[in-house]
Coordinates of C-alpha atoms and ligand atoms in Angstrom, one line a residue:
X294 CA 54.1 -18.4 22.0
X295 CA 51.1 -18.3 19.5
X296 CA 48.1 -20.6 19.5
X297 CA 44.7 -20.7 17.7
X298 CA 42.2 -21.1 21.0
X299 CA 38.5 -21.5 20.7
X300 CA 37.1 -19.8 23.3
X301 CA 33.8 -20.7 22.3
X302 CA 31.3 -22.0 19.8
X303 CA 32.2 -19.5 16.4
X304 CA 35.3 -17.9 18.2
X305 CA 38.4 -18.5 17.3
X306 CA 41.2 -16.3 18.2
X307 CA 45.3 -16.4 17.6
X308 CA 46.2 -15.5 21.0
X309 CA 49.8 -15.3 23.1
X310 CA 49.9 -18.3 25.5
X311 CA 52.4 -19.4 27.8
X312 CA 55.1 -21.9 25.9
X313 CA 54.5 -25.6 27.5
X314 CA 58.2 -26.9 29.2
X315 CA 59.2 -30.6 30.0
X316 CA 57.8 -31.3 33.6
X317 CA 57.4 -35.0 33.9
X318 CA 60.0 -37.8 33.4
X319 CA 58.6 -39.0 30.1
X320 CA 57.5 -35.4 28.8
X321 CA 58.2 -34.5 25.1
X322 CA 58.3 -31.3 23.7
X323 CA 57.7 -30.7 20.3
X324 CA 57.6 -27.7 18.2
X325 CA 54.9 -28.1 16.0
X326 CA 55.2 -28.0 12.1
X327 CA 51.9 -28.5 10.8
X328 CA 48.3 -29.6 11.7
X329 CA 46.0 -31.3 9.5
X330 CA 42.1 -30.1 9.9
X331 CA 39.3 -33.1 10.0
X332 CA 35.5 -32.5 9.9
X333 CA 35.5 -32.9 13.3
X334 CA 37.0 -29.6 14.2
X335 CA 34.7 -28.0 12.7
X336 CA 32.4 -29.4 14.7
X337 CA 34.2 -27.9 17.9
X338 CA 34.5 -24.4 15.9
X339 CA 30.7 -24.7 15.3
X340 CA 29.3 -25.5 19.2
X341 CA 28.1 -29.3 18.3
X342 CA 31.0 -31.7 18.9
X343 CA 29.7 -33.4 22.5
X344 CA 33.1 -34.4 23.7
X345 CA 34.5 -30.9 23.9
X346 CA 35.0 -28.5 26.6
X347 CA 35.9 -24.5 25.8
X348 CA 38.2 -22.6 25.8
X349 CA 39.9 -25.8 23.3
X350 CA 43.4 -25.7 21.2
X351 CA 42.0 -28.1 18.3
X352 CA 44.3 -30.4 16.3
X353 CA 44.7 -33.9 15.9
X354 CA 46.5 -34.9 13.0
X355 CA 50.4 -33.3 14.3
X356 CA 53.8 -33.5 13.4
X357 CA 56.5 -31.9 14.3
X358 CA 60.3 -31.6 15.5
X359 CA 61.6 -33.0 18.9
X360 CA 62.6 -29.8 21.1
X361 CA 63.4 -31.5 24.3
X362 CA 62.3 -34.3 26.7
X363 CA 62.2 -35.7 30.0
X364 CA 64.7 -37.8 32.3
X365 CA 63.2 -41.2 31.0
X366 CA 62.8 -41.2 27.7
X367 CA 65.2 -43.0 25.2
X368 CA 65.3 -43.4 21.6
X369 CA 64.8 -39.7 20.7
X370 CA 67.1 -36.9 19.7
X371 CA 66.3 -33.2 19.5
X372 CA 65.4 -32.5 15.9
X373 CA 63.9 -35.6 15.2
X374 CA 60.8 -35.5 12.7
X375 CA 57.6 -37.1 14.6
X376 CA 54.2 -37.6 14.7
X377 CA 52.0 -37.1 17.2
X378 CA 49.7 -40.2 18.5
X379 CA 46.8 -37.7 19.9
X380 CA 45.5 -39.9 22.4
X381 CA 46.2 -41.1 26.2
X382 CA 44.7 -43.1 28.1
X383 CA 45.1 -45.3 32.2
X384 CA 47.2 -48.6 32.0
X385 CA 44.1 -50.6 33.7
X386 CA 40.6 -50.7 32.5
X387 CA 38.9 -54.1 31.0
X388 CA 39.5 -52.1 27.2
X389 CA 43.4 -52.0 27.6
X390 CA 43.5 -55.8 29.0
X391 CA 41.6 -56.4 25.9
X392 CA 43.9 -54.9 23.3
X393 CA 41.8 -51.8 23.1
X394 CA 43.0 -49.0 24.7
X395 CA 41.5 -46.6 22.2
X396 CA 38.3 -47.7 23.8
X397 CA 39.5 -47.2 27.6
X398 CA 36.3 -45.5 29.9
X399 CA 39.4 -42.4 31.1
X400 CA 40.6 -41.8 26.9
X401 CA 41.6 -38.7 26.3
X402 CA 41.6 -37.2 22.6
X403 CA 44.3 -34.1 21.8
X404 CA 42.5 -30.8 20.3
X405 CA 38.9 -32.4 22.0
X406 CA 39.2 -33.3 25.8
X407 CA 43.0 -31.8 26.2
X408 CA 45.0 -29.1 23.6
X409 CA 45.7 -30.4 20.9
X410 CA 48.5 -29.3 18.5
X411 CA 47.2 -25.9 16.7
X412 CA 50.3 -23.9 18.7
X413 CA 53.8 -23.4 18.1
X414 CA 54.5 -26.0 20.7
X415 CA 53.1 -28.6 22.8
X416 CA 53.9 -31.3 25.3
X417 CA 52.8 -35.1 25.3
X418 CA 53.9 -38.0 26.5
X419 CA 56.8 -40.0 25.3
X420 CA 54.5 -42.9 24.3
X421 CA 52.3 -40.5 21.7
X422 CA 55.5 -39.8 19.4
X423 CA 56.3 -42.2 16.9
X424 CA 59.2 -40.8 14.8
X425 CA 59.3 -40.2 10.9
X426 CA 61.8 -40.4 8.3
X427 CA 62.9 -36.6 7.5
X428 CA 62.4 -37.7 3.9
X429 CA 58.7 -37.4 4.4
X430 CA 57.4 -33.6 4.1
X431 CA 55.4 -32.3 6.8
X432 CA 52.4 -31.8 4.4
X433 CA 52.2 -35.7 3.7
X434 CA 53.6 -37.0 7.4
X435 CA 50.6 -35.1 8.6
X436 CA 48.2 -37.8 6.8
X437 CA 49.3 -40.5 9.1
X438 CA 46.7 -39.9 11.9
X439 CA 43.6 -39.9 9.2
X440 CA 45.5 -43.4 7.5
X441 CA 45.6 -44.9 10.8
X442 CA 41.4 -44.7 11.3
X443 CA 41.7 -46.4 8.1
X444 CA 44.7 -49.1 9.0
X445 CA 42.1 -49.5 12.1
X446 CA 38.9 -50.1 10.4
X447 CA 40.7 -52.4 7.6
X448 CA 42.4 -54.3 10.9
X449 CA 38.8 -54.8 12.7
X450 CA 37.2 -56.1 9.5
X451 CA 40.1 -58.7 8.8
X452 CA 40.6 -57.0 5.8
X453 CA 43.3 -59.1 4.1
X454 CA 44.7 -60.7 0.4
X455 CA 41.9 -62.0 -2.2
X456 CA 39.0 -60.3 -0.2
X457 CA 36.6 -58.1 -1.7
X458 CA 35.8 -54.6 0.0
X459 CA 32.9 -52.3 -0.1
X460 CA 33.8 -49.2 0.9
X461 CA 31.0 -46.5 1.0
X462 CA 32.0 -43.0 0.7
X463 CA 34.9 -41.5 -0.9
X464 CA 35.6 -38.5 1.4
X465 CA 39.3 -38.6 2.9
X466 CA 38.6 -41.8 5.5
X467 CA 37.0 -43.4 2.5
X468 CA 40.0 -42.7 0.6
X469 CA 42.3 -43.5 3.4
X470 CA 40.2 -47.0 3.7
X471 CA 40.9 -47.9 0.1
X472 CA 44.7 -47.3 0.1
X473 CA 45.0 -49.2 3.0
X474 CA 42.8 -51.8 1.9
X475 CA 45.0 -51.9 -1.3
X476 CA 48.3 -52.4 0.2
X477 CA 46.8 -55.5 2.3
X478 CA 45.9 -57.2 -1.1
X479 CA 42.0 -56.3 -1.4
X480 CA 40.1 -55.8 -4.3
X481 CA 37.9 -52.9 -4.0
X482 CA 34.6 -50.6 -5.0
X483 CA 33.9 -47.3 -3.7
X484 CA 30.2 -45.8 -3.9
X485 CA 29.4 -42.1 -3.3
X486 CA 27.1 -39.3 -4.5
X487 CA 29.6 -37.6 -6.4
X488 CA 31.5 -38.1 -9.4
X489 CA 34.6 -36.3 -8.9
X490 CA 34.7 -38.0 -5.8
X491 CA 34.7 -41.5 -7.4
X492 CA 36.8 -40.2 -10.5
X493 CA 39.5 -39.7 -7.3
X494 CA 38.8 -42.9 -5.9
X495 CA 39.2 -44.9 -8.9
X496 CA 42.9 -42.7 -9.3
X497 CA 43.3 -44.1 -6.0
X498 CA 43.6 -48.0 -6.9
X499 CA 39.8 -48.6 -6.6
X500 CA 38.5 -51.0 -9.3
X501 CA 35.2 -50.5 -9.4
X502 CA 33.0 -47.4 -8.5
X503 CA 29.4 -46.8 -8.0
X504 CA 27.4 -43.4 -7.8
X505 CA 24.1 -44.9 -5.9
X506 CA 22.2 -42.1 -7.3
X507 CA 22.0 -43.5 -10.4
X508 CA 22.8 -47.3 -10.0
X509 CA 21.5 -49.9 -7.7
X510 CA 24.2 -50.6 -5.1
X511 CA 23.3 -54.3 -4.2
X512 CA 23.3 -55.0 -8.2
X513 CA 26.4 -53.1 -8.7
X514 CA 27.9 -55.5 -5.6
X515 CA 26.3 -58.4 -6.5
X516 CA 27.4 -58.5 -10.3
X517 CA 30.8 -56.9 -9.3
X518 CA 31.6 -60.4 -7.1
X519 CA 29.7 -62.7 -9.3
X520 CA 27.2 -63.1 -6.8
X521 CA 29.0 -63.8 -3.6
X522 CA 28.8 -59.7 -2.2
X523 CA 31.3 -58.0 -0.4
X524 CA 33.2 -59.9 2.4
X525 CA 33.8 -56.5 3.8
X526 CA 31.8 -53.7 3.7
X527 CA 33.3 -50.4 5.5
X528 CA 30.8 -47.3 5.9
X529 CA 32.8 -44.2 5.8
X530 CA 29.4 -42.2 4.5
X531 CA 28.2 -43.0 8.1
X532 CA 24.5 -42.5 7.4
X533 CA 21.6 -44.6 8.7
X534 CA 21.1 -45.4 5.1
X535 CA 24.7 -46.9 4.6
X536 CA 24.9 -48.8 7.8
X537 CA 21.4 -50.3 7.0
X538 CA 21.9 -50.9 3.2
X539 CA 25.4 -52.6 4.3
X540 CA 23.4 -56.0 6.1
X541 CA 22.3 -56.9 2.0
X542 CA 25.6 -55.5 0.5
X543 CA 27.6 -58.3 2.9
X544 CA 28.4 -61.8 1.6
X545 CA 27.7 -65.0 3.8
X546 CA 30.4 -65.2 6.8
X547 CA 31.3 -61.3 6.0
X548 CA 31.9 -58.1 8.4
X549 CA 30.2 -54.8 8.3
X550 CA 32.9 -52.2 10.0
X551 CA 31.3 -49.2 11.3
X552 CA 32.8 -46.1 12.0
X553 CA 29.5 -43.6 12.3
X554 CA 28.6 -42.4 15.2
X555 CA 24.9 -40.9 14.1
X556 CA 22.2 -42.1 16.5
X557 CA 19.2 -42.0 14.4
X558 CA 17.9 -45.9 15.0
X559 CA 17.2 -48.2 12.0
X560 CA 15.5 -51.2 11.4
X561 CA 17.7 -54.2 11.0
X562 CA 16.2 -57.5 11.1
X563 CA 18.1 -60.6 12.5
X564 CA 17.7 -62.8 10.1
X565 CA 20.7 -61.2 7.3
X566 CA 23.1 -61.4 10.6
X567 CA 22.0 -64.8 11.4
X568 CA 21.7 -66.4 7.9
X569 CA 24.9 -65.2 6.9
X570 CA 26.4 -65.2 10.4
X571 CA 27.7 -61.9 9.7
X572 CA 30.3 -60.3 12.2
X573 CA 29.4 -56.2 13.0
X574 CA 31.9 -54.5 14.4
X575 CA 32.8 -51.0 15.5
X576 CA 36.0 -48.9 14.6
X577 CA 36.9 -45.7 16.9
X578 CA 40.3 -44.1 16.1
X579 CA 42.8 -46.4 16.4
X580 CA 45.2 -48.9 18.4
X581 CA 48.7 -49.5 17.7
X582 CA 48.7 -48.3 13.6
X583 CA 51.1 -45.5 13.9
X584 CA 54.1 -47.5 13.3
X585 CA 52.8 -49.7 10.6
X586 CA 51.0 -46.7 8.9
X587 CA 54.2 -44.6 9.2
X588 CA 56.2 -47.7 7.9
X589 CA 54.0 -47.9 4.9
X590 CA 54.8 -43.9 4.3
X591 CA 58.0 -44.2 4.5
X592 CA 58.5 -47.4 2.0
X593 CA 56.5 -44.9 -0.2
X594 CA 53.2 -47.4 -0.1
X595 CA 50.8 -44.7 0.8
X596 CA 51.9 -40.9 0.9
X597 CA 49.8 -37.5 -0.4
X598 CA 48.3 -39.3 -3.1
X599 CA 46.3 -35.9 -4.0
X600 CA 44.6 -35.8 -0.8
X601 CA 46.0 -32.6 0.6
X602 CA 44.6 -30.1 -1.3
X603 CA 45.2 -27.0 0.3
X604 CA 48.1 -25.7 2.7
X605 CA 47.4 -22.4 4.8
X606 CA 49.9 -20.7 7.7
X607 CA 48.4 -20.6 10.7
X608 CA 48.2 -17.2 10.7
X609 CA 45.7 -17.6 8.1
X610 CA 43.9 -20.2 10.4
X611 CA 40.3 -17.8 9.9
X612 CA 40.6 -17.9 5.9
X613 CA 41.2 -21.7 6.0
X614 CA 38.2 -22.4 8.6
X615 CA 35.9 -19.5 6.2
X616 CA 37.3 -21.8 3.0
X617 CA 35.8 -24.9 4.8
X618 CA 32.5 -23.4 5.8
X619 CA 31.9 -22.3 2.4
X620 CA 33.3 -24.6 0.0
X621 CA 33.9 -27.8 1.8
X622 CA 33.3 -29.3 -1.8
X623 CA 36.9 -28.0 -2.9
X624 CA 39.1 -29.4 0.2
X625 CA 39.4 -32.5 0.5
X626 CA 42.6 -32.3 3.5
X627 CA 43.4 -28.7 4.5
X628 CA 46.8 -28.6 6.4
X629 CA 47.8 -25.2 8.8
X630 CA 51.4 -25.0 9.1
X631 CA 53.8 -24.1 11.6
X632 CA 56.9 -22.3 10.2
X633 CA 57.1 -25.3 8.2
Ligands
NAD11 N1 35.0 -43.9 13.5 C1 36.2 -43.1 14.1 O1 37.6 -43.3 14.2 C2 36.0 -42.0 12.5 C3 37.1 -41.2 12.5 C4 37.2 -40.3 11.8 C5 35.8 -40.1 11.2 N2 34.9 -41.1 11.2 C6 33.4 -40.5 10.5 O2 33.9 -40.9 9.1 C7 33.3 -40.2 8.3 C8 33.9 -39.9 7.0 O3 34.7 -39.1 7.3 P1 35.2 -38.0 5.8 O4 36.0 -37.1 6.5 O5 35.8 -38.9 5.0 O6 33.9 -37.4 5.9 P2 33.4 -36.7 4.4 O7 32.1 -35.9 4.9 O8 34.2 -35.7 3.5 O9 32.7 -37.7 3.4 C9 31.6 -39.0 3.3 C10 31.6 -38.7 1.8 O10 30.4 -39.6 2.1 C11 29.4 -39.3 0.6 N3 28.2 -39.9 0.4 C12 27.1 -39.0 0.9 N4 25.9 -39.8 1.0 C13 26.3 -41.5 0.4 C14 25.3 -42.4 0.1 N5 24.3 -42.7 0.0 N6 26.1 -43.4 -0.2 C15 27.5 -43.5 -0.3 N7 28.7 -42.4 0.0 C16 28.2 -41.1 0.6 C17 29.7 -37.9 0.7 O11 29.8 -37.3 -0.6 C18 31.4 -38.1 0.9 O12 32.1 -38.2 -0.2 C19 32.5 -39.9 8.8 O13 30.7 -39.6 9.0 C20 33.1 -39.0 10.0 O14 32.5 -38.7 11.3 C21 34.7 -41.7 11.7

């Protein structure tokens, strides 16, 4: 079978590799149909993802059809359409006991620490497999994983009906956070520095958008919330300055959700955290978000919503990655298909 193998930085090739097979009781063999490409994949291609080892088959946004399974697997049939949850972890760590397996020390991510979905067949554990209605197109189902990032960050921020949420950054993750926060009943303001992205946020349910090149964000949030400021600030721009600004943008009793992995230190005074009794939480990948997100997709509450702008057959992967390198501004979500 064919696999897109990254042998090292800037060295990607489509290779013939051995087709994996069911070996363990809880293995599920998946005929891959579509894989979404995310910014972190481009870091793997460029050699600046600190977690990856080479050679690596990328792909953590994966959907496909069940092609076989081990003897301990129940509730699945050959031909079922499934979304792959791209993480595995052991059963015995503090993180797991706290309901946060996504930060377990032994966490492994498909496409990063172990091979992912950019190949014709993939074997994963039964626990990683979530069935999805066949009526959801492959190129929409593949958005489930990025939507789970939004599910997790809104869960960590306890976003609920009536809350005011500021989402900084209107990239694919910011838009997914906007959609899920709206689905949870919140009012959402979105900031960015690019007008087109803000127009897209408006089309996806933002109540108010702010281009921070032209407008002062603190003033805009204050005006939007009648002086209260945002109950939850979710930073999907992940820059030192957006993280730092969050402390002035959050309301009393507010929550700041941190998605970024930037290592640049920023100066944060103690007073806003104490005086407003802020909660600052991290959000990494997701835990237990696939089933609720798939349910929202199946019921039509969330979907493609204009996010998938480019679809390439996997044989044209080089063209796809070249486009992402040369014109990232033209692409929201790019999907590689495998016979879909
Ligand atoms: N924690 C996690 O689990 C997790 C998962 C996926 C992505 N991420 C991170 O989330 C971030 C967003 O991902 P993405 O794919 O949407 O990235 P992206 O680069 O497409 O989007 C970032 C957006 O922020 C905007 N921006 C730039 N400067 C800004 C500013 N000063 N104020 C407001 N917006 C500004 C950009 O114009 C862009 O639209 C990335 O940093 C990514 O690493 C975290």
